[in-house]
Coordinates of C-alpha atoms in Angstrom, one line a residue:
M90 CA 143.7 80.1 123.3
N91 CA 140.3 80.5 125.0
P92 CA 137.8 78.4 123.0
H93 CA 134.9 80.7 124.2
R94 CA 136.7 83.7 122.8
T95 CA 137.3 82.0 119.5
S96 CA 133.7 80.9 119.3
G97 CA 132.5 84.4 120.1
R98 CA 134.7 85.9 117.3
A99 CA 133.3 83.3 114.9
A100 CA 129.8 84.1 115.9
A101 CA 130.4 87.9 115.5
A102 CA 131.9 87.2 112.0
D103 CA 128.9 85.1 111.1
R104 CA 126.6 87.9 112.1
L105 CA 128.5 90.4 110.1
A106 CA 128.4 88.1 107.1
R107 CA 124.7 87.7 107.4
A108 CA 124.2 91.4 107.7
D109 CA 126.4 92.0 104.6
R110 CA 124.2 89.7 102.6
S111 CA 121.0 91.6 103.2
R112 CA 120.3 95.2 102.1
T113 CA 117.1 97.1 102.7
F114 CA 116.2 100.2 100.6
P115 CA 113.5 102.7 101.6
P116 CA 110.8 103.5 99.1
L117 CA 112.2 105.3 96.1
P118 CA 110.8 108.8 95.4
V119 CA 108.2 109.3 92.7
R120 CA 109.8 109.6 89.3
T121 CA 108.8 112.8 87.6
G122 CA 109.7 114.4 84.3
A123 CA 109.9 112.8 80.8
R124 CA 108.6 109.3 80.3
G125 CA 111.6 108.0 78.4
L126 CA 113.9 105.1 79.3
F127 CA 113.3 103.9 82.9
A128 CA 116.9 102.9 83.5
E129 CA 119.8 105.3 83.1
S130 CA 122.8 102.9 83.0
W131 CA 123.5 100.3 80.4
W132 CA 123.4 97.5 83.1
G133 CA 120.1 98.8 84.4
S134 CA 118.7 98.7 80.8
A135 CA 120.1 95.1 80.4
W136 CA 118.2 94.1 83.6
L137 CA 114.9 95.5 82.1
D138 CA 115.7 93.8 78.8
A139 CA 115.7 90.4 80.6
L140 CA 112.3 91.3 82.1
E141 CA 110.7 92.6 78.9
T142 CA 112.0 89.8 76.6
A143 CA 110.4 87.1 78.8
A144 CA 107.1 89.0 79.5
L145 CA 104.0 87.5 78.1
D146 CA 101.8 90.6 78.3
S147 CA 103.1 94.1 77.4
A148 CA 100.0 95.7 79.1
R149 CA 101.0 94.3 82.5
L150 CA 104.5 95.7 81.9
A151 CA 103.1 99.2 81.2
R152 CA 101.0 99.1 84.4
G153 CA 104.0 98.0 86.3
R154 CA 106.1 100.8 84.9
T155 CA 103.3 103.2 86.0
Y156 CA 103.1 101.7 89.5
A157 CA 106.9 102.1 89.8
R158 CA 106.9 105.6 88.5
D159 CA 104.1 106.7 90.8
G160 CA 105.8 105.3 94.0
H161 CA 103.6 102.2 94.6
V162 CA 106.6 100.0 95.6
D163 CA 107.5 100.2 99.3
T164 CA 110.7 99.1 101.1
I165 CA 112.8 96.7 99.0
N166 CA 114.9 94.0 100.6
V167 CA 117.7 92.4 98.6
T168 CA 119.3 89.1 99.6
P169 CA 121.3 86.5 97.6
G170 CA 118.9 85.1 94.9
R171 CA 115.9 87.1 96.0
I172 CA 114.4 90.6 95.9
V173 CA 111.3 91.2 98.0
A174 CA 109.0 94.3 98.4
T175 CA 105.4 95.1 99.1
V176 CA 103.5 96.8 96.3
R177 CA 100.4 98.8 96.8
G178 CA 97.7 98.1 94.2
S179 CA 94.0 98.9 94.1
R180 CA 93.1 97.2 97.4
P181 CA 93.8 98.5 100.9
R182 CA 96.3 95.8 101.7
P183 CA 99.5 95.7 99.6
Y184 CA 100.8 92.6 97.9
S185 CA 104.1 90.9 98.5
A186 CA 106.1 90.6 95.3
D187 CA 109.5 89.0 94.9
I188 CA 111.9 88.3 92.1
R189 CA 114.2 85.2 92.1
L190 CA 117.6 85.0 90.4
R191 CA 120.1 82.2 90.4
T192 CA 123.2 82.8 92.5
L193 CA 126.7 82.1 91.2
S194 CA 128.5 78.9 92.2
D195 CA 131.8 79.0 94.1
Q196 CA 133.7 78.2 90.9
E197 CA 132.0 81.1 89.1
W198 CA 132.8 83.5 91.9
D199 CA 136.5 82.4 91.8
G200 CA 136.7 83.2 88.1
L201 CA 134.9 86.6 88.6
L202 CA 137.1 87.6 91.6
D203 CA 140.3 86.6 89.7
A204 CA 139.2 88.7 86.8
I205 CA 138.6 91.8 89.0
A206 CA 141.9 91.3 90.9
E207 CA 143.9 91.0 87.7
E208 CA 142.4 94.1 86.2
P209 CA 142.6 97.1 88.6
D210 CA 140.4 99.2 86.4
H211 CA 137.5 96.8 87.1
L212 CA 137.7 97.4 90.9
T213 CA 138.1 101.2 90.3
A214 CA 135.0 101.2 88.3
L215 CA 133.0 99.2 90.8
L216 CA 134.1 101.5 93.6
A217 CA 132.9 104.4 91.5
K218 CA 129.5 102.6 91.2
K219 CA 130.0 101.6 87.6
L220 CA 129.8 98.1 86.1
P221 CA 132.5 97.5 83.5
R222 CA 131.0 96.0 80.4
A223 CA 134.1 93.8 79.9
L224 CA 133.6 92.3 83.4
A225 CA 129.8 91.7 82.9
D226 CA 130.4 90.1 79.5
G227 CA 133.4 88.0 80.7
G228 CA 133.6 84.3 81.5
T229 CA 131.1 84.6 84.4
R230 CA 127.7 86.1 83.3
L231 CA 126.5 88.7 85.8
L232 CA 123.4 90.2 84.2
P233 CA 120.3 88.0 83.8
G234 CA 119.2 86.8 80.4
P235 CA 115.7 86.0 79.1
G236 CA 114.0 83.7 81.5
D237 CA 116.5 84.1 84.4
L238 CA 114.2 86.4 86.4
V239 CA 111.5 84.4 88.2
P240 CA 108.7 86.7 89.4
R241 CA 106.2 85.8 92.2
C242 CA 103.4 87.8 93.8
S243 CA 100.6 87.2 96.4
C244 CA 98.0 88.9 94.1
P245 CA 95.4 86.7 92.3
D246 CA 96.8 87.6 88.9
H247 CA 98.8 84.7 87.5
G248 CA 100.6 86.7 84.8
R249 CA 104.3 86.3 84.4
P250 CA 105.0 88.9 85.5
C251 CA 102.0 90.6 87.1
K252 CA 102.0 94.4 87.3
H253 CA 103.2 94.3 90.9
A254 CA 106.2 92.1 90.2
A255 CA 106.9 94.2 87.1
A256 CA 106.9 97.4 89.2
L257 CA 109.4 95.8 91.6
C258 CA 111.7 95.0 88.6
F259 CA 111.5 98.5 87.3
Q260 CA 112.5 99.9 90.7
V261 CA 115.3 97.4 91.0
A262 CA 116.7 98.8 87.8
R263 CA 116.9 102.2 89.6
L264 CA 118.8 100.6 92.4
L265 CA 121.2 99.0 90.0
D266 CA 121.7 102.4 88.3
A267 CA 122.9 103.8 91.6
D268 CA 125.0 100.8 92.8
P269 CA 126.0 97.7 90.8
F270 CA 127.0 96.0 94.0
V271 CA 123.3 95.3 94.4
L272 CA 123.6 93.0 91.4
L273 CA 126.5 91.2 92.9
L274 CA 124.5 90.8 96.1
M275 CA 121.7 89.2 94.1
R276 CA 124.2 86.8 92.7
G277 CA 125.3 85.7 96.1
R278 CA 128.0 88.0 97.7
G279 CA 127.8 91.2 99.8
E280 CA 129.9 94.2 99.2
R281 CA 132.0 94.0 102.3
E282 CA 132.6 90.4 101.7
L283 CA 133.7 91.0 98.1
L284 CA 136.0 93.8 99.0
D285 CA 137.7 91.8 101.8
E286 CA 138.2 88.9 99.4
L287 CA 139.6 91.2 96.7
S288 CA 142.0 92.7 99.2
R289 CA 143.3 89.2 100.0
R290 CA 143.6 88.3 96.3
N291 CA 145.4 91.6 95.5
A292 CA 147.9 91.0 98.3
A293 CA 148.6 87.5 97.1
L294 CA 148.9 88.7 93.5
T295 CA 151.4 91.5 94.6
A296 CA 153.4 88.9 96.6
R297 CA 153.7 86.6 93.6
E298 CA 154.8 89.5 91.4
A299 CA 157.3 90.6 94.0
R300 CA 158.8 87.1 94.1
A301 CA 158.9 87.0 90.3
H302 CA 160.6 90.4 90.0
P303 CA 162.6 91.2 93.1
V304 CA 163.6 94.9 93.4
A305 CA 165.8 96.5 96.0
A306 CA 163.8 99.3 97.5
T307 CA 164.6 101.9 100.1
P308 CA 161.8 102.1 102.7
P309 CA 159.9 105.4 102.5
P310 CA 160.3 107.8 105.5
L311 CA 157.8 107.2 108.3
P312 CA 155.2 109.9 108.8
G313 CA 156.6 112.7 110.9
Q314 CA 160.2 111.7 110.2
G315 CA 162.5 113.7 108.0
P316 CA 165.8 112.6 106.5
E317 CA 167.7 113.5 109.7
A318 CA 165.4 111.3 111.8
R319 CA 165.8 108.5 109.3
E320 CA 169.5 108.7 109.3
A321 CA 169.6 108.7 113.2
T322 CA 167.4 105.6 113.3
P323 CA 169.4 102.4 113.8
T324 CA 168.6 99.6 111.5
A325 CA 169.7 96.0 111.0
A326 CA 171.7 97.1 108.1
S327 CA 173.8 99.6 110.1
G328 CA 176.5 97.0 110.8
P329 CA 179.4 98.2 113.0
A330 CA 178.1 101.7 113.0
A331 CA 175.3 100.6 115.2
E332 CA 177.6 99.3 117.9
V333 CA 177.4 101.1 121.3
A334 CA 180.0 101.7 124.0
P335 CA 180.4 99.1 126.8
G336 CA 177.9 99.7 129.7
E337 CA 175.4 101.5 127.5
R338 CA 172.0 100.1 126.5
A339 CA 171.5 99.5 122.8
A340 CA 168.7 101.4 121.2
P341 CA 165.9 99.1 119.9
R342 CA 166.2 98.3 116.2
T343 CA 163.4 99.0 113.8
S344 CA 162.3 96.9 110.9
T345 CA 163.3 97.9 107.4
G346 CA 159.9 96.8 106.0
H347 CA 157.3 99.2 104.8
G348 CA 155.2 100.2 107.8
V349 CA 154.3 102.9 110.2
L350 CA 155.2 103.0 113.9
A351 CA 152.3 102.4 116.3
R352 CA 153.1 105.6 118.2
V353 CA 152.7 107.6 115.1
V354 CA 149.4 106.0 114.2
L355 CA 148.0 106.4 117.8
A356 CA 149.4 109.9 118.4
D357 CA 146.9 112.6 119.2
R358 CA 146.1 114.9 116.3
P359 CA 143.4 117.6 115.7
R360 CA 140.3 116.3 114.2
P361 CA 137.6 118.3 112.4
P362 CA 134.3 118.9 114.3
L363 CA 131.4 116.6 113.7
P364 CA 128.8 118.0 111.2
P365 CA 125.7 119.6 112.6
P366 CA 122.7 117.3 113.0
L367 CA 120.2 117.1 110.1
P368 CA 117.1 119.3 110.5
V369 CA 114.0 117.7 112.0
P370 CA 111.4 117.0 109.2
P371 CA 108.1 118.9 109.6
Q372 CA 106.1 115.6 110.0
P373 CA 107.0 112.1 111.2
G374 CA 107.2 109.5 108.4
R375 CA 104.8 106.7 108.1
P376 CA 105.9 103.1 107.9
P377 CA 105.0 101.0 104.9
A378 CA 101.8 99.0 105.0
L379 CA 102.3 95.4 105.7
P380 CA 100.7 92.7 103.6
D381 CA 98.2 90.2 105.0
G382 CA 99.5 86.7 105.6
D383 CA 98.4 83.4 107.1
G384 CA 100.0 82.0 110.2
L385 CA 101.8 85.2 111.1
P386 CA 102.8 85.5 114.9
F387 CA 101.5 89.1 115.0
D388 CA 98.7 91.3 113.7
P389 CA 99.9 93.4 110.8
A390 CA 97.5 96.2 111.5
A391 CA 98.6 96.4 115.2
L392 CA 102.2 96.4 114.2
E393 CA 101.6 99.2 111.7
F394 CA 100.0 101.6 114.1
L395 CA 102.6 100.7 116.8
A396 CA 105.3 101.7 114.3
T397 CA 103.4 104.9 113.4
D398 CA 103.1 105.8 117.1
A399 CA 106.9 105.1 117.7
A400 CA 107.7 107.4 114.8
A401 CA 105.4 110.1 116.1
R402 CA 106.9 109.9 119.6
A403 CA 110.5 110.0 118.3
H404 CA 109.7 113.0 116.1
A405 CA 108.1 114.8 119.1
C406 CA 111.1 114.0 121.3
V407 CA 113.6 115.2 118.7
S408 CA 111.6 118.3 118.0
A409 CA 111.4 119.1 121.7
A410 CA 115.2 118.7 122.1
G411 CA 116.0 121.2 119.3
S412 CA 119.5 121.9 118.2
P413 CA 122.2 123.2 120.5
G414 CA 123.6 126.6 119.8
P415 CA 127.2 127.2 118.7
G416 CA 129.6 126.1 121.4
A417 CA 126.7 125.1 123.7
G418 CA 125.7 121.7 124.8
R419 CA 122.2 120.4 124.3
P420 CA 119.9 121.4 127.1
A421 CA 118.2 118.8 129.2
V422 CA 114.6 118.3 127.9
H423 CA 111.9 116.4 129.6
S424 CA 110.2 113.8 127.5
P425 CA 106.9 115.0 126.0
F426 CA 105.5 111.5 126.6
P427 CA 105.4 110.8 130.4
S428 CA 105.1 107.2 131.5
L429 CA 101.5 106.0 131.6
P430 CA 99.8 103.1 133.2
P431 CA 98.9 100.3 130.7
W432 CA 95.2 101.2 130.5
E433 CA 95.9 104.9 129.8
D434 CA 98.6 104.1 127.3
A435 CA 96.3 101.6 125.5
I436 CA 93.6 104.3 125.3
R437 CA 96.2 106.8 124.0
L438 CA 97.3 104.4 121.3
T439 CA 93.7 103.7 120.3
A440 CA 92.7 107.3 120.2
T441 CA 95.7 108.4 118.1
A442 CA 95.6 105.4 115.7
H443 CA 92.8 107.0 113.7
P444 CA 92.3 110.5 115.3
T445 CA 89.7 111.7 112.9
A446 CA 87.9 108.4 112.2
G447 CA 84.3 107.7 113.3
L448 CA 83.1 104.4 114.5
T449 CA 84.0 102.3 111.5
S450 CA 84.4 98.5 111.3
T451 CA 88.1 98.9 111.9
T452 CA 87.7 100.9 115.1
R453 CA 84.9 98.6 116.3
A454 CA 87.2 95.6 116.0
L455 CA 90.0 97.6 117.7
Y456 CA 87.6 98.5 120.6
R457 CA 86.5 94.9 120.9
D458 CA 90.1 93.6 121.1
L459 CA 91.1 96.2 123.7
A460 CA 88.0 95.5 125.8
A461 CA 88.7 91.8 125.8
A462 CA 92.4 92.4 126.7
T463 CA 91.6 94.7 129.6
G464 CA 88.4 93.2 131.0
R465 CA 86.3 96.3 130.1
T466 CA 83.3 96.8 127.9
T467 CA 83.5 98.2 124.4
T468 CA 81.4 101.1 125.7
D469 CA 84.0 101.9 128.3
V470 CA 86.7 101.8 125.6
A471 CA 84.7 104.1 123.3
R472 CA 84.0 106.6 126.1
S473 CA 87.6 106.6 127.2
V474 CA 88.8 107.2 123.7
A475 CA 86.4 110.2 123.3
A476 CA 87.8 111.6 126.6
W477 CA 91.4 111.2 125.5
R478 CA 90.6 112.9 122.2
Q479 CA 88.9 115.7 124.1
G480 CA 91.8 116.5 126.5
G481 CA 94.5 113.8 126.6
P482 CA 95.5 112.5 130.1
E483 CA 93.5 115.2 131.9
G484 CA 90.4 114.5 129.8
L485 CA 90.7 110.8 130.7
A486 CA 91.2 111.5 134.4
L487 CA 88.0 113.7 134.5
L488 CA 86.0 110.8 133.0
D489 CA 86.0 108.8 136.3
T490 CA 87.3 111.1 139.1
T491 CA 86.1 114.2 140.7
W492 CA 87.9 116.9 142.8
N493 CA 87.1 120.0 144.7
P494 CA 88.5 123.1 142.8
P495 CA 89.4 126.4 144.5
A496 CA 86.4 128.6 145.1
G497 CA 87.7 131.5 143.1
D498 CA 87.8 129.8 139.7
F499 CA 84.6 128.0 140.2
D500 CA 82.7 131.1 141.4
R501 CA 83.9 133.2 138.6
A502 CA 82.7 130.6 136.1
R503 CA 79.3 130.5 137.8
S504 CA 79.0 134.3 137.6
A505 CA 79.9 134.2 133.9
L506 CA 77.3 131.5 133.2
L507 CA 74.7 133.5 135.2
A508 CA 75.4 136.6 133.2
A509 CA 74.9 134.6 130.0
D510 CA 71.5 133.4 131.3
L511 CA 72.8 129.9 131.9
S512 CA 72.0 129.7 135.6
S513 CA 70.3 126.3 135.7
L514 CA 73.6 124.4 136.1
R515 CA 74.0 122.9 139.6
P516 CA 77.4 122.6 141.1
R517 CA 78.8 119.4 142.6
H518 CA 82.5 118.9 143.1
N519 CA 84.1 120.1 139.8
H520 CA 80.9 119.5 137.8
L521 CA 78.2 122.0 136.7
T522 CA 75.2 120.0 135.5
D523 CA 71.7 120.6 134.0
P524 CA 70.2 117.1 134.1
G525 CA 67.0 118.3 132.5
R526 CA 68.8 119.2 129.3
G527 CA 71.4 116.6 129.6
I528 CA 74.4 119.0 129.6
Q529 CA 77.4 119.2 131.9
L530 CA 80.7 121.0 132.3
R531 CA 83.7 119.5 134.1
F532 CA 86.5 121.7 135.4
G533 CA 89.9 120.2 135.0
R534 CA 93.1 120.7 136.9
D535 CA 94.5 122.3 133.8
H536 CA 91.9 125.2 134.3
R537 CA 89.9 124.1 131.2
W538 CA 86.2 123.3 131.0
Y539 CA 85.2 119.9 129.4
P540 CA 81.7 119.7 127.9
Y541 CA 79.7 116.5 128.4
E542 CA 76.2 115.5 127.3
S543 CA 73.7 112.7 128.2
E544 CA 70.2 111.7 127.4
P545 CA 68.0 113.9 129.6
G546 CA 67.1 112.2 132.9
T547 CA 69.9 109.6 132.7
E548 CA 73.5 109.6 134.0
D549 CA 75.1 108.3 130.8
W550 CA 77.6 111.1 130.3
W551 CA 79.8 111.3 127.2
P552 CA 82.6 113.8 126.4
T553 CA 81.4 116.0 123.6
G554 CA 83.2 118.8 121.8
P555 CA 86.6 120.4 122.6
A556 CA 87.7 121.7 126.0
G557 CA 88.4 125.4 126.5
P558 CA 89.3 127.9 129.2
D559 CA 85.9 129.8 128.9
P560 CA 82.9 128.0 130.4
V561 CA 80.4 130.0 128.5
G562 CA 82.1 129.3 125.1
A563 CA 82.3 125.5 125.9
L564 CA 78.7 125.4 126.9
T565 CA 77.5 127.5 124.0
A566 CA 79.2 125.2 121.6
L567 CA 77.5 122.2 123.3
L568 CA 74.1 123.8 123.2
A569 CA 74.5 124.6 119.5
R570 CA 74.9 120.9 118.6

């Protein structure tokens, strides 16, 4: 056997096992309606009983319940012995809350798995997302008791638990309502891992019972074979009837065990069509806010707006692709996001990170970082961001480059400005400028006019106001400022 292939399979199995022992749940929806019991299942209520019995302050629990009900808990990650989530409080940055729970020992798992394998109703209930009370109350205690839940949080409140950790506990109760395998994962084993182990134990149990009570059984007919085909199939038990004439080849003998022929399993058969794709949501989603942390190898704020941008771009691409018609393939669609040079893409990201924000402390820091990374000044960055917001790639191109437009478009624009008594603008390349009043129009290759302004007598031009196809309208809006 090839040792490299064996090691590759072992590595793949290890990756699957690690993935099975980590589950991530998106933020749960806001809970509306009556303010009664938070958990709906008896095991979810038992989880909350363990929290409330050990809590030192009922007011913090009430705040935590409100936080959970109002959707303050972001993405939840569950791994053996630990539940982690970010919880949004009164400050801009969320806090990182986690709950610790002891995992079961190997001996405890053996006892629990044996109990499930010996009682088929237990496995049936688990597969139906129900936790049997007899299993939870058996020899291996699954649900936490008072003091078993250990809450932690990055907030300055030292309550046990604080309202952020309490909110996380309340939301975990909702996860347990929907799937008791979440509780088993907290105790140390993933769902796929448990089902595989139960399959092995059930097979071993069936084999022991078969040896203890042997029963002669006739193998069932194979799929696609009727009684005639079964009678015509030679078997090891056929005896002399299976003999063939001299010179003829004997037909291959089939096993009398319970099984299905490979050719039957692999035979072509009609399959139902795939379901239609889900509709595109009206707006792209926003990623959860990341908590601050010391010693991180990345900037949380930068990662947040990169994730936001990726979601917006994916949403635009899917929206542009649309849905194929019945019986038709999906038409080829060009990406709405052409490839950009690094400088232009950096300006695009900066301009779209906070599209309606003014020059705040956050944007100033962003401009400084971008200027330092690109060898530009913060003024260059701010001017370029304004140009991008004014007209995207074309607006940014007009900031530093000129071109000679066709005479027809330019002449018609000058005639319109003359008729509107705006004749003082001097033409140069694609610019119409009145330096005395510090106003300027720039004509883009997209046949739109981009208004600029400057301090009179200087050449410090800044994009100002929206671009438009009408030069008179663009200039009138600029003069009205």
